[in-house]
Tab-separated table of C-alpha atoms in Angstrom:
chain	number	residue	atom	x	y	z
Y	1	UNK	CA	16.553	23.546	-17.049
Y	2	UNK	CA	17.349	23.071	-20.782
Y	3	UNK	CA	14.658	23.243	-23.268
Y	4	UNK	CA	14.265	20.474	-25.487
Y	5	UNK	CA	14.396	16.742	-25.297
Y	6	UNK	CA	13.226	13.973	-28.207
Y	7	UNK	CA	12.694	10.246	-27.291
Y	8	UNK	CA	12.797	7.979	-30.475
Y	9	UNK	CA	12.610	4.254	-30.389
Y	10	UNK	CA	16.335	3.410	-32.609
Y	11	UNK	CA	20.100	5.122	-31.164
Y	12	UNK	CA	20.427	4.962	-35.595
Y	13	UNK	CA	17.220	6.970	-35.815
Y	14	UNK	CA	18.430	9.467	-32.997
Y	15	UNK	CA	21.742	10.233	-34.602
Y	16	UNK	CA	20.631	10.918	-37.913
Y	17	UNK	CA	17.474	13.135	-35.782
Y	18	UNK	CA	20.349	15.221	-33.323
Y	19	UNK	CA	22.180	16.323	-36.906
Y	20	UNK	CA	19.201	17.797	-38.115
Y	21	UNK	CA	17.496	19.671	-34.988
Y	22	UNK	CA	21.310	20.988	-33.736
Y	23	UNK	CA	21.986	21.440	-29.971
Y	24	UNK	CA	18.597	23.003	-29.580
Y	25	UNK	CA	17.723	19.716	-28.624
Y	26	UNK	CA	18.561	16.180	-26.740
Y	27	UNK	CA	17.501	13.228	-28.969
Y	28	UNK	CA	17.643	10.145	-26.987
Y	29	UNK	CA	16.780	6.019	-27.346
Y	30	UNK	CA	14.355	4.425	-25.603
Y	31	UNK	CA	15.803	1.213	-26.871
Y	32	UNK	CA	11.740	0.156	-28.297
Y	33	UNK	CA	9.449	-1.069	-25.289
Y	34	UNK	CA	10.455	0.236	-21.425
Y	35	UNK	CA	7.511	-2.202	-20.237
Y	36	UNK	CA	5.686	-5.531	-21.161
Y	37	UNK	CA	4.204	-8.172	-19.675
Y	38	UNK	CA	6.103	-10.455	-17.489
Y	39	UNK	CA	7.797	-13.719	-19.056
Y	40	UNK	CA	6.736	-16.194	-16.903
Y	41	UNK	CA	3.167	-16.003	-15.390
Y	42	UNK	CA	0.863	-15.097	-17.759
Y	43	UNK	CA	0.724	-11.415	-16.420
Y	44	UNK	CA	-3.573	-11.322	-16.616
Y	45	UNK	CA	-5.574	-10.757	-14.341
Y	46	UNK	CA	-8.583	-12.127	-16.737
Y	47	UNK	CA	-11.674	-11.567	-13.516
Y	48	UNK	CA	-10.440	-8.360	-13.276
Y	49	UNK	CA	-11.886	-6.954	-17.400
Y	50	UNK	CA	-8.263	-9.189	-18.311
Y	51	UNK	CA	-5.921	-6.107	-16.548
Y	52	UNK	CA	-2.560	-6.537	-17.825
Y	53	UNK	CA	0.151	-6.068	-15.136
Y	54	UNK	CA	3.473	-4.831	-16.724
Y	55	UNK	CA	6.497	-4.699	-14.839
Y	56	UNK	CA	10.039	-3.058	-16.387
Y	57	UNK	CA	11.858	-5.223	-18.290
Y	58	UNK	CA	14.956	-6.473	-16.300
Y	59	UNK	CA	17.019	-5.207	-19.814
Y	60	UNK	CA	15.457	-2.011	-19.684
Y	61	UNK	CA	15.753	-0.818	-16.443
Y	62	UNK	CA	19.050	0.915	-16.980
Y	63	UNK	CA	17.834	2.709	-19.688
Y	64	UNK	CA	14.754	3.662	-17.380
Y	65	UNK	CA	17.304	5.681	-14.870
Y	66	UNK	CA	18.850	7.462	-17.994
Y	67	UNK	CA	15.389	8.926	-18.232
Y	68	UNK	CA	14.179	9.476	-15.082
Y	69	UNK	CA	16.879	11.808	-14.863
Y	70	UNK	CA	16.724	13.562	-18.313
Y	71	UNK	CA	12.778	14.695	-18.290
Y	72	UNK	CA	13.754	16.142	-14.891
Y	73	UNK	CA	16.343	18.392	-16.204
Y	74	UNK	CA	14.164	19.146	-19.349
Y	75	UNK	CA	10.757	22.140	-19.631
Y	76	UNK	CA	9.391	19.864	-22.506
Y	77	UNK	CA	9.985	15.867	-23.315
Y	78	UNK	CA	9.375	15.629	-27.694
Y	79	UNK	CA	7.718	11.451	-27.709
Y	80	UNK	CA	8.744	11.058	-31.143
Y	81	UNK	CA	8.105	6.790	-30.932
Y	82	UNK	CA	6.832	6.046	-34.570
Y	83	UNK	CA	2.915	6.483	-35.488
Y	84	UNK	CA	1.943	3.030	-35.863
Y	85	UNK	CA	0.587	0.458	-32.430
Y	86	UNK	CA	3.670	-0.590	-31.296
Y	87	UNK	CA	5.216	3.425	-31.788
Y	88	UNK	CA	2.747	4.421	-29.596
Y	89	UNK	CA	2.308	2.227	-26.803
Y	90	UNK	CA	5.999	3.417	-26.682
Y	91	UNK	CA	5.221	6.801	-25.765
Y	92	UNK	CA	1.681	5.666	-23.509
Y	93	UNK	CA	4.121	4.288	-21.782
Y	94	UNK	CA	7.186	6.575	-21.056
Y	95	UNK	CA	4.698	9.222	-20.342
Y	96	UNK	CA	2.765	7.686	-18.067
Y	97	UNK	CA	6.043	5.529	-16.056
Y	98	UNK	CA	7.577	8.933	-16.099
Y	99	UNK	CA	4.733	11.037	-14.644
Y	100	UNK	CA	4.781	13.556	-17.375
Y	101	UNK	CA	2.892	16.114	-16.670
Y	102	UNK	CA	0.352	17.196	-19.941
Y	103	UNK	CA	1.737	20.113	-20.409
Y	104	UNK	CA	5.061	19.129	-20.367
Y	105	UNK	CA	5.036	16.384	-23.630
Y	106	UNK	CA	4.641	16.833	-27.286
Y	107	UNK	CA	3.339	13.543	-28.735
Y	108	UNK	CA	5.182	14.804	-32.933
Y	109	UNK	CA	5.088	11.161	-35.862
Y	110	UNK	CA	6.576	11.802	-39.610
Y	111	UNK	CA	6.800	8.990	-41.997
Y	112	UNK	CA	10.531	10.175	-43.621
Y	113	UNK	CA	13.507	10.772	-41.182
Y	114	UNK	CA	14.306	14.428	-43.027
Y	115	UNK	CA	15.441	17.639	-41.783
Y	116	UNK	CA	11.671	18.877	-43.518
Y	117	UNK	CA	9.194	16.381	-41.841
Y	118	UNK	CA	11.307	16.464	-38.143
Y	119	UNK	CA	10.254	20.127	-38.449
Y	120	UNK	CA	7.188	20.310	-40.058
Y	121	UNK	CA	6.403	17.863	-37.158
Y	122	UNK	CA	7.416	20.245	-34.420
Y	123	UNK	CA	5.433	22.475	-35.603
Y	124	UNK	CA	2.102	20.187	-35.578
Y	125	UNK	CA	2.239	18.037	-32.673
Y	126	UNK	CA	-1.265	16.072	-31.143
Y	127	UNK	CA	-0.860	14.254	-28.146
Y	128	UNK	CA	-1.520	10.333	-27.185
Y	129	UNK	CA	-3.769	8.176	-29.872
Y	130	UNK	CA	-5.449	6.066	-27.417
Y	131	UNK	CA	-7.532	4.210	-30.069
Y	132	UNK	CA	-3.814	3.171	-30.894
Y	133	UNK	CA	-2.751	3.147	-27.602
Y	134	UNK	CA	-5.043	0.497	-26.452
Y	135	UNK	CA	-5.480	-1.944	-29.626
Y	136	UNK	CA	-1.688	-2.419	-29.037
Y	137	UNK	CA	-2.599	-3.744	-25.166
Y	138	UNK	CA	-5.146	-5.340	-26.272
Y	139	UNK	CA	-3.319	-7.353	-29.626
Y	140	UNK	CA	-0.345	-7.961	-26.496
Y	141	UNK	CA	-3.132	-9.352	-23.763
Y	142	UNK	CA	-4.968	-11.707	-26.563
Y	143	UNK	CA	-0.593	-13.148	-27.530
Y	144	UNK	CA	-0.482	-14.541	-23.790
Y	145	UNK	CA	-3.683	-15.659	-23.220
Y	146	UNK	CA	-3.815	-17.677	-26.650
Y	147	UNK	CA	0.671	-17.998	-26.010
Y	148	UNK	CA	0.512	-19.945	-23.007
Y	149	UNK	CA	-2.775	-22.157	-23.177
Y	150	UNK	CA	-1.104	-22.880	-26.481
Y	151	UNK	CA	2.019	-23.482	-26.002
Y	152	UNK	CA	2.224	-26.474	-23.260
Y	153	UNK	CA	0.332	-28.676	-25.509
Y	154	UNK	CA	2.539	-28.429	-28.172
Y	155	UNK	CA	5.711	-29.032	-25.923
Y	156	UNK	CA	3.994	-32.380	-25.424
Y	157	UNK	CA	2.328	-32.723	-29.099
Y	158	UNK	CA	5.166	-31.698	-31.393
Y	159	UNK	CA	8.926	-29.813	-29.228
Y	160	UNK	CA	9.751	-27.910	-26.765
Y	161	UNK	CA	10.145	-24.424	-26.207
Y	162	UNK	CA	8.492	-24.022	-29.122
Y	163	UNK	CA	5.678	-20.485	-28.588
Y	164	UNK	CA	2.597	-19.790	-29.886
Y	165	UNK	CA	0.631	-16.593	-29.727
Y	166	UNK	CA	-2.069	-15.319	-31.605
Y	167	UNK	CA	-0.956	-15.533	-34.902
Y	168	UNK	CA	0.511	-18.855	-35.199
Y	169	UNK	CA	-1.863	-20.645	-33.937
Y	170	UNK	CA	-5.006	-18.970	-36.202
Y	171	UNK	CA	-1.851	-20.465	-38.885
Y	172	UNK	CA	-2.033	-23.899	-37.538
Y	173	UNK	CA	-5.534	-23.671	-37.570
Y	174	UNK	CA	-5.911	-23.070	-41.110
Y	175	UNK	CA	-2.858	-25.494	-42.147
Y	176	UNK	CA	-5.101	-27.914	-40.201
Y	177	UNK	CA	-8.105	-26.857	-41.763
Y	178	UNK	CA	-6.213	-27.304	-45.298
Y	179	UNK	CA	-4.903	-30.228	-44.944
Y	180	UNK	CA	-8.416	-31.761	-43.758
Y	181	UNK	CA	-10.095	-30.256	-46.770
Y	182	UNK	CA	-6.983	-32.002	-48.917
Y	183	UNK	CA	-7.631	-35.342	-46.761
Y	184	UNK	CA	-10.997	-35.761	-47.371
Y	185	UNK	CA	-10.857	-34.227	-50.702
Y	186	UNK	CA	-12.572	-37.263	-53.700
Y	187	UNK	CA	-10.698	-37.065	-57.293
Y	188	UNK	CA	-12.698	-36.390	-60.231
Y	189	UNK	CA	-11.815	-36.137	-64.471
Y	190	UNK	CA	-11.341	-32.806	-65.566
Y	191	UNK	CA	-11.077	-32.129	-69.445
Y	192	UNK	CA	-9.269	-29.380	-70.907
Y	193	UNK	CA	-8.853	-28.696	-75.171
Y	194	UNK	CA	-5.951	-27.644	-76.451
Y	195	UNK	CA	-6.514	-25.948	-80.189
Y	196	UNK	CA	-2.981	-25.848	-82.994
Y	197	UNK	CA	-3.784	-23.638	-85.623
Y	198	UNK	CA	-1.234	-23.821	-88.467
Y	199	UNK	CA	-1.555	-22.074	-92.052
Y	200	UNK	CA	-1.395	-23.308	-95.375
Y	201	UNK	CA	2.086	-24.309	-95.693
Y	202	UNK	CA	1.646	-25.853	-91.988
Y	203	UNK	CA	3.130	-23.797	-90.280
Y	204	UNK	CA	2.528	-23.553	-86.692
Y	205	UNK	CA	0.973	-19.526	-85.684
Y	206	UNK	CA	-0.910	-20.248	-82.542
Y	207	UNK	CA	-1.527	-22.286	-79.643
Y	208	UNK	CA	-4.557	-22.279	-78.050
Y	209	UNK	CA	-6.179	-22.914	-75.003
Y	210	UNK	CA	-10.329	-23.869	-73.950
Y	211	UNK	CA	-9.498	-21.786	-70.244
Y	212	UNK	CA	-12.916	-23.467	-69.027
Y	213	UNK	CA	-12.153	-26.995	-67.346
Y	214	UNK	CA	-14.651	-29.559	-68.567
Y	215	UNK	CA	-16.192	-32.101	-66.152
Y	216	UNK	CA	-18.811	-34.112	-67.971
Y	217	UNK	CA	-16.810	-36.503	-70.530
Y	218	UNK	CA	-19.989	-35.613	-73.285
Y	219	UNK	CA	-19.643	-31.934	-73.567
Y	220	UNK	CA	-16.295	-32.361	-73.681
Y	221	UNK	CA	-16.825	-34.470	-76.945
Y	222	UNK	CA	-19.791	-32.624	-78.581
Y	223	UNK	CA	-16.983	-29.337	-78.441
Y	224	UNK	CA	-14.663	-31.442	-80.307
Y	225	UNK	CA	-17.463	-32.650	-82.862
Y	226	UNK	CA	-18.240	-29.477	-83.383
Y	227	UNK	CA	-14.606	-28.156	-84.562
Y	228	UNK	CA	-14.365	-31.251	-86.672
Y	229	UNK	CA	-13.999	-30.664	-90.930
Y	230	UNK	CA	-14.335	-26.461	-89.393
Y	231	UNK	CA	-13.143	-23.841	-91.044
Y	232	UNK	CA	-11.277	-20.834	-88.923
Y	233	UNK	CA	-10.321	-17.715	-90.369
Y	234	UNK	CA	-8.812	-14.619	-89.906
Y	235	UNK	CA	-11.837	-11.756	-90.126
Y	236	UNK	CA	-9.328	-8.817	-88.353
Y	237	UNK	CA	-6.634	-7.743	-87.152
Y	238	UNK	CA	-6.513	-5.193	-84.854
Y	239	UNK	CA	-3.434	-2.471	-83.857
Y	240	UNK	CA	-3.450	-0.382	-81.005
Y	241	UNK	CA	-1.434	1.280	-78.158
Y	242	UNK	CA	-1.435	0.558	-74.755
Y	243	UNK	CA	-0.826	3.055	-71.935
Y	244	UNK	CA	1.519	1.046	-68.704
Y	245	UNK	CA	1.448	2.856	-65.732
Y	246	UNK	CA	4.187	2.807	-62.932
Y	247	UNK	CA	3.870	-0.133	-59.991
Y	248	UNK	CA	2.134	1.260	-57.050
Y	249	UNK	CA	4.513	2.268	-53.959
Y	250	UNK	CA	5.565	-1.201	-52.135
Y	251	UNK	CA	3.104	-2.381	-48.885
Y	252	UNK	CA	4.858	-3.907	-46.519
Y	253	UNK	CA	3.851	-7.587	-47.808
Y	254	UNK	CA	4.530	-6.385	-52.099
Y	255	UNK	CA	8.255	-5.769	-50.981
Y	256	UNK	CA	8.580	-8.616	-49.548
Y	257	UNK	CA	6.827	-10.790	-52.217
Y	258	UNK	CA	9.178	-8.597	-54.964
Y	259	UNK	CA	12.386	-9.340	-52.963
Y	260	UNK	CA	11.788	-12.556	-52.518
Y	261	UNK	CA	11.040	-13.375	-56.274
Y	262	UNK	CA	13.038	-11.256	-57.483
Y	263	UNK	CA	16.579	-11.205	-54.972
Y	264	UNK	CA	15.622	-14.247	-53.342
Y	265	UNK	CA	15.324	-12.552	-50.222
Y	266	UNK	CA	13.803	-14.030	-47.247
Y	267	UNK	CA	11.794	-11.867	-44.315
Y	268	UNK	CA	13.848	-11.681	-42.187
Y	269	UNK	CA	16.974	-10.256	-44.126
Y	270	UNK	CA	14.876	-7.938	-46.902
Y	271	UNK	CA	12.814	-5.899	-43.585
Y	272	UNK	CA	15.840	-5.854	-41.826
Y	273	UNK	CA	17.448	-4.227	-45.029
Y	274	UNK	CA	14.259	-2.008	-45.489
Y	275	UNK	CA	14.929	-1.002	-41.645
Y	276	UNK	CA	18.377	0.050	-42.336
Y	277	UNK	CA	17.068	2.222	-45.346
Y	278	UNK	CA	15.074	3.731	-43.201
Y	279	UNK	CA	16.909	4.741	-40.975
Y	280	UNK	CA	19.024	6.152	-42.797
Y	281	UNK	CA	16.641	8.788	-44.409
Y	282	UNK	CA	16.376	6.736	-47.900
Y	283	UNK	CA	13.271	5.346	-47.837
Y	284	UNK	CA	9.799	6.167	-46.135
Y	285	UNK	CA	8.371	3.772	-43.406
Y	286	UNK	CA	7.925	0.137	-43.900
Y	287	UNK	CA	5.683	-1.196	-41.461
Y	288	UNK	CA	2.785	0.302	-42.535
Y	289	UNK	CA	0.484	0.077	-45.225
Y	290	UNK	CA	0.491	3.748	-46.065
Y	291	UNK	CA	1.392	4.502	-49.687
Y	292	UNK	CA	1.744	7.984	-49.059
Y	293	UNK	CA	5.371	9.826	-50.438
Y	294	UNK	CA	7.207	12.429	-49.906
Y	295	UNK	CA	7.155	15.672	-51.300
Y	296	UNK	CA	10.494	16.737	-50.977
Y	297	UNK	CA	11.882	13.558	-52.932
Y	298	UNK	CA	9.053	13.344	-55.741
Y	299	UNK	CA	10.409	17.261	-56.299
Y	300	UNK	CA	13.516	16.108	-55.989
Y	301	UNK	CA	12.311	12.820	-58.717
Y	302	UNK	CA	10.617	15.168	-60.726
Y	303	UNK	CA	12.630	18.202	-61.059
Y	304	UNK	CA	15.748	15.254	-61.838
Y	305	UNK	CA	14.029	13.687	-64.665
Y	306	UNK	CA	12.903	17.134	-66.569
Y	307	UNK	CA	16.284	18.534	-66.738
Y	308	UNK	CA	17.718	15.255	-67.610
Y	309	UNK	CA	15.078	13.675	-70.083
Y	310	UNK	CA	12.303	16.411	-70.714
Y	311	UNK	CA	8.787	16.491	-70.366
Y	312	UNK	CA	8.059	14.155	-72.178
Y	313	UNK	CA	9.360	11.609	-69.683
Y	314	UNK	CA	7.545	13.178	-66.932
Y	315	UNK	CA	4.705	11.117	-65.378
Y	316	UNK	CA	3.163	11.575	-62.077
Y	317	UNK	CA	0.371	9.790	-60.459
Y	318	UNK	CA	-0.851	11.465	-57.216
Y	319	UNK	CA	-3.876	8.974	-56.403
Y	320	UNK	CA	-2.889	5.713	-54.939
Y	321	UNK	CA	-5.423	3.460	-52.812
Y	322	UNK	CA	-5.720	4.179	-48.887
Y	323	UNK	CA	-7.251	2.014	-46.850
Y	324	UNK	CA	-10.326	3.775	-44.649
Y	325	UNK	CA	-10.986	2.593	-41.469
Y	326	UNK	CA	-8.931	-0.273	-40.632
Y	327	UNK	CA	-7.243	1.273	-37.803
Y	328	UNK	CA	-11.112	1.455	-36.302
Y	329	UNK	CA	-12.290	-1.586	-37.307
Y	330	UNK	CA	-9.031	-3.326	-36.025
Y	331	UNK	CA	-9.714	-1.742	-32.829
Y	332	UNK	CA	-13.698	-3.358	-32.497
Y	333	UNK	CA	-12.788	-6.367	-33.824
Y	334	UNK	CA	-10.128	-6.610	-30.957
Y	335	UNK	CA	-12.941	-5.573	-28.038
Y	336	UNK	CA	-14.972	-8.465	-29.508
Y	337	UNK	CA	-12.709	-11.253	-29.461
Y	338	UNK	CA	-12.076	-9.911	-25.623
Y	339	UNK	CA	-15.783	-10.102	-25.036
Y	340	UNK	CA	-15.826	-13.646	-26.898
Y	341	UNK	CA	-12.958	-15.349	-24.685
Y	342	UNK	CA	-13.921	-13.777	-21.256
Y	343	UNK	CA	-17.325	-15.842	-21.911
Y	344	UNK	CA	-15.337	-18.840	-22.547
Y	345	UNK	CA	-12.933	-18.539	-19.608
């Protein structure tokens, strides 16, 4: 029997990791999820506490057969899917479908595809995080419950073939509520005061604007009247140095916004390019709001700046904002939403 089988999500990622680990490891891909709710039925047993009815995806049957043969022939199975809800669910699916004994599997995660990060993950395996698994299952169940009930309405009222889910439905509601506000809005006049300041030669030296928008006409006239015959003088001119810090590392949303603003890229194009960069090991994982950076890369950047420019141009910023307890809050919200849906249905 062979020793180590590593299962990742992406075939491109599998090829890269294989070069790091060498002959003692066999790295293969699950090509994403291998099971899901059935396509043509709701797939959720509402009366049985929202129990999902998972089936093997038709396109993944051959992959499942191949994985089944491989898993039997290896002593240790390394589940190396991504460290998000979907990745944790994929690891759980493989563990469950193939009945892998607890002693036989190792769950490993890494935030960058570098040799150092992969080897560090192998030295520090963990168990499957069931909070993440339940969060993904809950998200999928809510998508299905909402989608199966709302999509037929979209087909009748808007266009055949449209699909609705948990995110789209909320977005539609927000749009409708905003449209109602627009329709109910009654226009009213507001006044904005602008000032032009000149010097003795009547040259414009400053355009100023009162930030406060005034709704009362009488108040506006009083402000203007107080400015008549007034003499404006410059009392003090201050010159000071300002320190500008480098921008924070990108999160998913800030990356998309900047790519759209600077390069006019669509969200799909941005994420596709970012995924390719991640799979080749050039950037950290992009589908997360974590701002942690590779220590190896930071050290390389530091040495490069020191060798090329010197200590004068080296400034390391270590403190980044972290979102604490976001997973815990998200899981609790999903559970509450399930309870509400159960009462409604």
